[in-house]
Coordinates of C-alpha atoms in Angstrom, one line a residue:
Chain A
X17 CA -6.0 25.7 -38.7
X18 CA -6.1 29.0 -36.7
X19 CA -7.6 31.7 -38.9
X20 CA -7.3 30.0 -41.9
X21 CA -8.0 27.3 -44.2
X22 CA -6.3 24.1 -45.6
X23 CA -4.2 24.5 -48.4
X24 CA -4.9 21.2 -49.8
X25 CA -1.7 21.2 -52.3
X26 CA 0.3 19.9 -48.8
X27 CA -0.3 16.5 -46.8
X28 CA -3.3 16.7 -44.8
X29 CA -5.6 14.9 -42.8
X30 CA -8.9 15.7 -40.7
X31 CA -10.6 13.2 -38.3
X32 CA -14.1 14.0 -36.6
X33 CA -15.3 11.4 -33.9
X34 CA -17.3 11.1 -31.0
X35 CA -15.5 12.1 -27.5
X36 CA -14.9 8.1 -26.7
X37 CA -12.4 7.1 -25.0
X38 CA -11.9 3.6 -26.6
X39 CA -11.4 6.1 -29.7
X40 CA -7.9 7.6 -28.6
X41 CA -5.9 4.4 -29.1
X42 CA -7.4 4.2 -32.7
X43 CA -6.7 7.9 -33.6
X44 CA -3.2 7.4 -32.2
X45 CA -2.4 4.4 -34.2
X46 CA -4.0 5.5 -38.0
X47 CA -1.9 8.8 -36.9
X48 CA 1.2 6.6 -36.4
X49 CA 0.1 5.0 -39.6
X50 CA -0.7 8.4 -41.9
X51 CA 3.2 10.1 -40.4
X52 CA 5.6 7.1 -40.8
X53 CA 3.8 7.5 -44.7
X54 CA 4.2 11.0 -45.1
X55 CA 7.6 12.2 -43.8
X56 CA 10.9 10.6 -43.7
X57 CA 12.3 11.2 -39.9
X58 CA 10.6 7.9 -38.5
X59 CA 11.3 9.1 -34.6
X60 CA 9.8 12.4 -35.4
X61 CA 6.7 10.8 -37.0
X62 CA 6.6 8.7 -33.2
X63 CA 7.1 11.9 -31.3
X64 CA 4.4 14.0 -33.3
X65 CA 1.7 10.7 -32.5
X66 CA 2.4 10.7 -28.7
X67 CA 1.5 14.6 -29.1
X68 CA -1.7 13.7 -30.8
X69 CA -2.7 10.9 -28.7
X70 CA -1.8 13.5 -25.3
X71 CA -4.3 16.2 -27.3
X72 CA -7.2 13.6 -28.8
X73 CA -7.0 12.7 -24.6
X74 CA -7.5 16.1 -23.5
X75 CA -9.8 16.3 -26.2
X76 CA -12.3 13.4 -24.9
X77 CA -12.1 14.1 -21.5
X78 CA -12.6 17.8 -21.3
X79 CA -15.0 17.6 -24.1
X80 CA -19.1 19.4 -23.2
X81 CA -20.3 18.2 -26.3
X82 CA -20.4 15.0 -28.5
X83 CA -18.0 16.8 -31.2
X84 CA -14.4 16.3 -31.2
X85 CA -11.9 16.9 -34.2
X86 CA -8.3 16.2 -35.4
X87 CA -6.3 18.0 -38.0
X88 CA -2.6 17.1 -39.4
X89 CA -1.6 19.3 -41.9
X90 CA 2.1 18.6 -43.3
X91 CA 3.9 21.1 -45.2
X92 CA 7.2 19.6 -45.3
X93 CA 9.6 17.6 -42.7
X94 CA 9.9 20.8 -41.3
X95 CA 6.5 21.9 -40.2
X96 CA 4.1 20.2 -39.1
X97 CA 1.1 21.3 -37.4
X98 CA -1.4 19.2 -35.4
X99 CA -4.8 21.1 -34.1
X100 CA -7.5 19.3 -32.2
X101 CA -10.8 20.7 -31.5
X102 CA -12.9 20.1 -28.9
X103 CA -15.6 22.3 -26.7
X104 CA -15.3 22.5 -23.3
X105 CA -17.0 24.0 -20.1
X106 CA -16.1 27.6 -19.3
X107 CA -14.7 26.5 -15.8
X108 CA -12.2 24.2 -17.7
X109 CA -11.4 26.6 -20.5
X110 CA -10.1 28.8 -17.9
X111 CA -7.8 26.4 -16.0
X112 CA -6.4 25.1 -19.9
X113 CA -5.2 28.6 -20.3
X114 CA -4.1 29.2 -17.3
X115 CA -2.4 26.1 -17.1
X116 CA -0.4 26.5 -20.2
X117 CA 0.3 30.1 -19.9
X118 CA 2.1 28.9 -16.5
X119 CA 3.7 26.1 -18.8
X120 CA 5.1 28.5 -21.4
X121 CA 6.7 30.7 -19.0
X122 CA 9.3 28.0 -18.1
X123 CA 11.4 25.9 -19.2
X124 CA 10.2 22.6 -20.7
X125 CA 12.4 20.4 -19.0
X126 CA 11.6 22.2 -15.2
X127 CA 7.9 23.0 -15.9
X128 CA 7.2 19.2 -16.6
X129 CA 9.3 18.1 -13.5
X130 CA 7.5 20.7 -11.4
X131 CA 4.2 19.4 -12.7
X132 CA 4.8 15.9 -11.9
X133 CA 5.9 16.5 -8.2
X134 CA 2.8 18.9 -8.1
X135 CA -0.1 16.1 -9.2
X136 CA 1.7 13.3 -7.1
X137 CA -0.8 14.2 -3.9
X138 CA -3.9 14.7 -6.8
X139 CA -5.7 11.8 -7.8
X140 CA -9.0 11.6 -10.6
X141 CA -9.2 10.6 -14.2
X142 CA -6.9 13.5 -15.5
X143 CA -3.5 13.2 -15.3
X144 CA -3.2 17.2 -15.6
X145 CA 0.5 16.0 -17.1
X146 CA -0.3 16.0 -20.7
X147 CA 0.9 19.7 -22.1
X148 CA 3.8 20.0 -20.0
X149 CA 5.0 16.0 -21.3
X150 CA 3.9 17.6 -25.4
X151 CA 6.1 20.7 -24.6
X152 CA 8.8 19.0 -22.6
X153 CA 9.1 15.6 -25.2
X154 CA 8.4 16.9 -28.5
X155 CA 9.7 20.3 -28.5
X156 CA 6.7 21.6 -30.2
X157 CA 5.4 25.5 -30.0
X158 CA 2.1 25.3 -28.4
X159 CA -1.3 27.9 -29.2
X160 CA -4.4 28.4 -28.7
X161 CA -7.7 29.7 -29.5
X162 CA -11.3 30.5 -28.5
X163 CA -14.2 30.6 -30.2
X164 CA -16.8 32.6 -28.6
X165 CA -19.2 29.1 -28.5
X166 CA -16.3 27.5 -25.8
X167 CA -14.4 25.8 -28.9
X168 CA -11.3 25.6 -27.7
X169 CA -8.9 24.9 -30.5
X170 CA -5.2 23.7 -29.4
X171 CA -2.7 24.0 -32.0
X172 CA 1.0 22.2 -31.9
X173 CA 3.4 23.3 -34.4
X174 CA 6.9 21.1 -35.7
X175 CA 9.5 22.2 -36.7
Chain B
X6 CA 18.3 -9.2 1.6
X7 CA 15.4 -11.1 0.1
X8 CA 13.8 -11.4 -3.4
X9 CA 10.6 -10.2 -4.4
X10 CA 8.0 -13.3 -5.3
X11 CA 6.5 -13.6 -8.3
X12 CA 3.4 -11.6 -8.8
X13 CA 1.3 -9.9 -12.4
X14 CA -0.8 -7.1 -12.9
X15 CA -3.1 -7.8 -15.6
X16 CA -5.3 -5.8 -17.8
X17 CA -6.2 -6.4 -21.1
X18 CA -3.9 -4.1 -22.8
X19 CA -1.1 -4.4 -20.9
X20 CA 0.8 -7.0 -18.1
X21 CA 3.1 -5.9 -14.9
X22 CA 5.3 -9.0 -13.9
X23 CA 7.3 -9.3 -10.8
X24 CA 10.2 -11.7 -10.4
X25 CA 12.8 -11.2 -8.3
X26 CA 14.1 -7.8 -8.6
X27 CA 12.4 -6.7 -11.8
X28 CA 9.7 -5.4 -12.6
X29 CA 8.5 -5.9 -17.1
X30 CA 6.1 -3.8 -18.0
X31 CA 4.6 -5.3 -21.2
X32 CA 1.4 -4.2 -23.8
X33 CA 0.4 -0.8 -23.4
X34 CA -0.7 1.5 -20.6
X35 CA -3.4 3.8 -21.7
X36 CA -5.9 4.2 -19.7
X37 CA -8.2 7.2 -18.7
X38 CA -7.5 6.8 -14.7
X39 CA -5.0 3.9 -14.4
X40 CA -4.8 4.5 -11.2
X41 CA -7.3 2.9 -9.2
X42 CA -5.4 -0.5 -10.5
X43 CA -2.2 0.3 -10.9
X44 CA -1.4 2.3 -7.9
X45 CA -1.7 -0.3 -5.1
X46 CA 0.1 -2.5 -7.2
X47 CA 3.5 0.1 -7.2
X48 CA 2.6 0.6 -3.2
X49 CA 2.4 -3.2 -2.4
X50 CA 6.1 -4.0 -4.5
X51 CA 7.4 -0.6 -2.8
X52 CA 6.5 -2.2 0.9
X53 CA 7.6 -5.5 0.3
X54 CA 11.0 -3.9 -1.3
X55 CA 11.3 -2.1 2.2
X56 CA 10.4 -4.7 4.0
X57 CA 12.8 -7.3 2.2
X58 CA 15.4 -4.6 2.6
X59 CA 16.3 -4.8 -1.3
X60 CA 18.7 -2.2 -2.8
X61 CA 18.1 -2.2 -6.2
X62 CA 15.4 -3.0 -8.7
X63 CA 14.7 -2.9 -12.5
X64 CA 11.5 -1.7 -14.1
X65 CA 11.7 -3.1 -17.4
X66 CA 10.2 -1.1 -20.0
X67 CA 11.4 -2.7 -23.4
X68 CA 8.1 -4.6 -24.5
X69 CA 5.9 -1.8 -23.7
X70 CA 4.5 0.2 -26.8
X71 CA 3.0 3.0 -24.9
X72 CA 2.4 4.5 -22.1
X73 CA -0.1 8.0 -21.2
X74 CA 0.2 10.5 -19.3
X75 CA -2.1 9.1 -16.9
X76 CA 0.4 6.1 -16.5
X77 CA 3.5 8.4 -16.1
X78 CA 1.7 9.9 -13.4
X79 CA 1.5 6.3 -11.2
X80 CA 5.1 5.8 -12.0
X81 CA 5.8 9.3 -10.4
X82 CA 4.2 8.8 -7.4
X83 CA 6.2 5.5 -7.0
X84 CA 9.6 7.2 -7.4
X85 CA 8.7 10.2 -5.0
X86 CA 8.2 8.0 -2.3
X87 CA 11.8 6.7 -2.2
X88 CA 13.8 10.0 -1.7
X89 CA 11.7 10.5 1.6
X90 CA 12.0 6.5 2.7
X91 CA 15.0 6.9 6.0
X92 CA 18.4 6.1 4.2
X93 CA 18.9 2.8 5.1
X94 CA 15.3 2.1 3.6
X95 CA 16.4 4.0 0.4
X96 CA 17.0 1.8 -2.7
X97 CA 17.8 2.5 -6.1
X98 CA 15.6 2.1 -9.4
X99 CA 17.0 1.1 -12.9
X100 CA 14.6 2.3 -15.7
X101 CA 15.6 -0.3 -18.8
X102 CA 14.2 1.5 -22.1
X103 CA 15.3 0.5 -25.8
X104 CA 15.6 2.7 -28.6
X105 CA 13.6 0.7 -30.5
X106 CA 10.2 2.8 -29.1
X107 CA 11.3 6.2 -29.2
X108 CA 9.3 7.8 -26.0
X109 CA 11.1 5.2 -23.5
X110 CA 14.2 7.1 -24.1
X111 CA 13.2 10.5 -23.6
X112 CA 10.0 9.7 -21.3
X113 CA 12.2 7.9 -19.2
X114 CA 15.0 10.2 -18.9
X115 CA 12.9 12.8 -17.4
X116 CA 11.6 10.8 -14.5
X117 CA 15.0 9.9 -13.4
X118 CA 14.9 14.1 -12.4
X119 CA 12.6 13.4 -9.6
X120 CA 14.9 11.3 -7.5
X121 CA 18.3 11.8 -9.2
X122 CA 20.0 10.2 -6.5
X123 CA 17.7 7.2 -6.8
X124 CA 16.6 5.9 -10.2
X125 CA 19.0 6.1 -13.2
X126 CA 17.6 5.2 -17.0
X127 CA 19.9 2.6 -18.9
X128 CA 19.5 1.2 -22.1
X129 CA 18.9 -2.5 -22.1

């Protein structure tokens, strides 16, 4: 968690794996798995695991080193906080920030239709959709944070 | 006005099945870069629906567990090419979804905002 450790009297759950793709479909589904056990609001519990399965994506494909790391931490219903950890490339750290500063500055609904209509003419292996659809879908608050060895650490926080 | 025939994208996580007018999306779409598959796929059903002069299709999403971003992206380029077909090339879209998985719904919704006058979302 940003700036702080796990208070391990709440729900909680850290994953480490190797920045594989085959992997995301796993983490996704023991996510799925670990929520629909730990709080009650079943949709929510589906909403929070499309959030982690858009991060543990960003995650692998961005990632510079063979590191990559996934925490839940439930403190009730209520709040909910996902982090994933992953380092990345200067060059990319810089268009994640300024990508999601851009994001935050509008409204979920119209920065995620804007972002689609802008990617149409793009093509590659990332989407470039995946922040705007976690804002847009799950109504999350989205942070961030550097570490000065290019860890970028994304944090999504449900309430 | 013709029909389309019967044609499948397969993968091995997920199947795309044409019959007629719709289109059943079934498995799971999560690929890295779906697109190099899926893409001409949506472009050859998009010509033949022109071509057939079709006015309405379904793309059934009920039997599909999940779908990336990656995927919503190849979905998006299909629906932005129909608000700048002529009009009487235009057709309309039907986005079938089941509250059963809960992003269809919501997922779903949100693409029907980038051709409003063209694709509606309806529970099936």
């Amino acid at each position: 968690m940003i700036n702080s450790e796990v208070d391990e009297s709440v729900g909680y759950i850290r994953l480490s794996f190797g920045p594989k793709w085959k992997y995301v479909a796993c983490v996704r589904g023991f996510v799925q798995n670990f929520l629909s056990i730990s709080i009650s609001d079943a949709q929510k519990a589906d909403k929070i695991s499309l959030a982690v399965s858009e991060l543990v994506e960003n995650a692998v494909k961005y990632n510079s080193r063979e590191k990559t790391s996934l925490l839940i931490l439930i403190i009730d219903d209520n709040n909910i906080l996902i982090e994933s950890q992953n380092y990345a490339k200067e060059e990319n750290i810089k268009i994640f920030v300024e990508e999601l500063e851009k994001i935050k500055s509008k409204d979920p609904k119209d920065a995620y239709i804007e972002k689609m209509k802008e990617v149409i003419d793009k093509s590659g292996k990332a989407s470039q959709l995946g922040l705007a659809r976690i804002r847009c879908e799950t109504n999350c608050e989205l942070k961030y944070e550097i570490t000065d060895n290019e860890l970028l650490k994304i944090v999504a926080i449900f309430h | 006005m013709g029909e389309l025939t019967r044609d499948k994208l397969t993968d091995s996580k997920f199947i795309i099945e044409v019959d007629k007018n719709i289109i059943k999306f079934k498995g799971c779409i999560d690929l890295q870069n779906p697109e190099p598959i899926v893409t001409p796929f949506f472009e050859k059903i998009h010509n033949n629906i022109i071509r057939l002069g079709m006015k309405e299709i379904f793309l059934d999403f009920k039997e599909l567990n999940f779908l990336n971003s990656s995927g919503i992206k190849t979905i998006t380029k299909w629906i932005m090419k129909i608000p700048m077909l002529p009009p009487d090339k235009k057709y309309k879209m039907q986005l079938i979804y089941t509250d059963d998985i809960t992003w269809q719904r919501t997922s779903l919704m949100i693409l029907t905002f980038l051709a409003p006058d063209s694709v509606k979302a309806m529970r099936g």
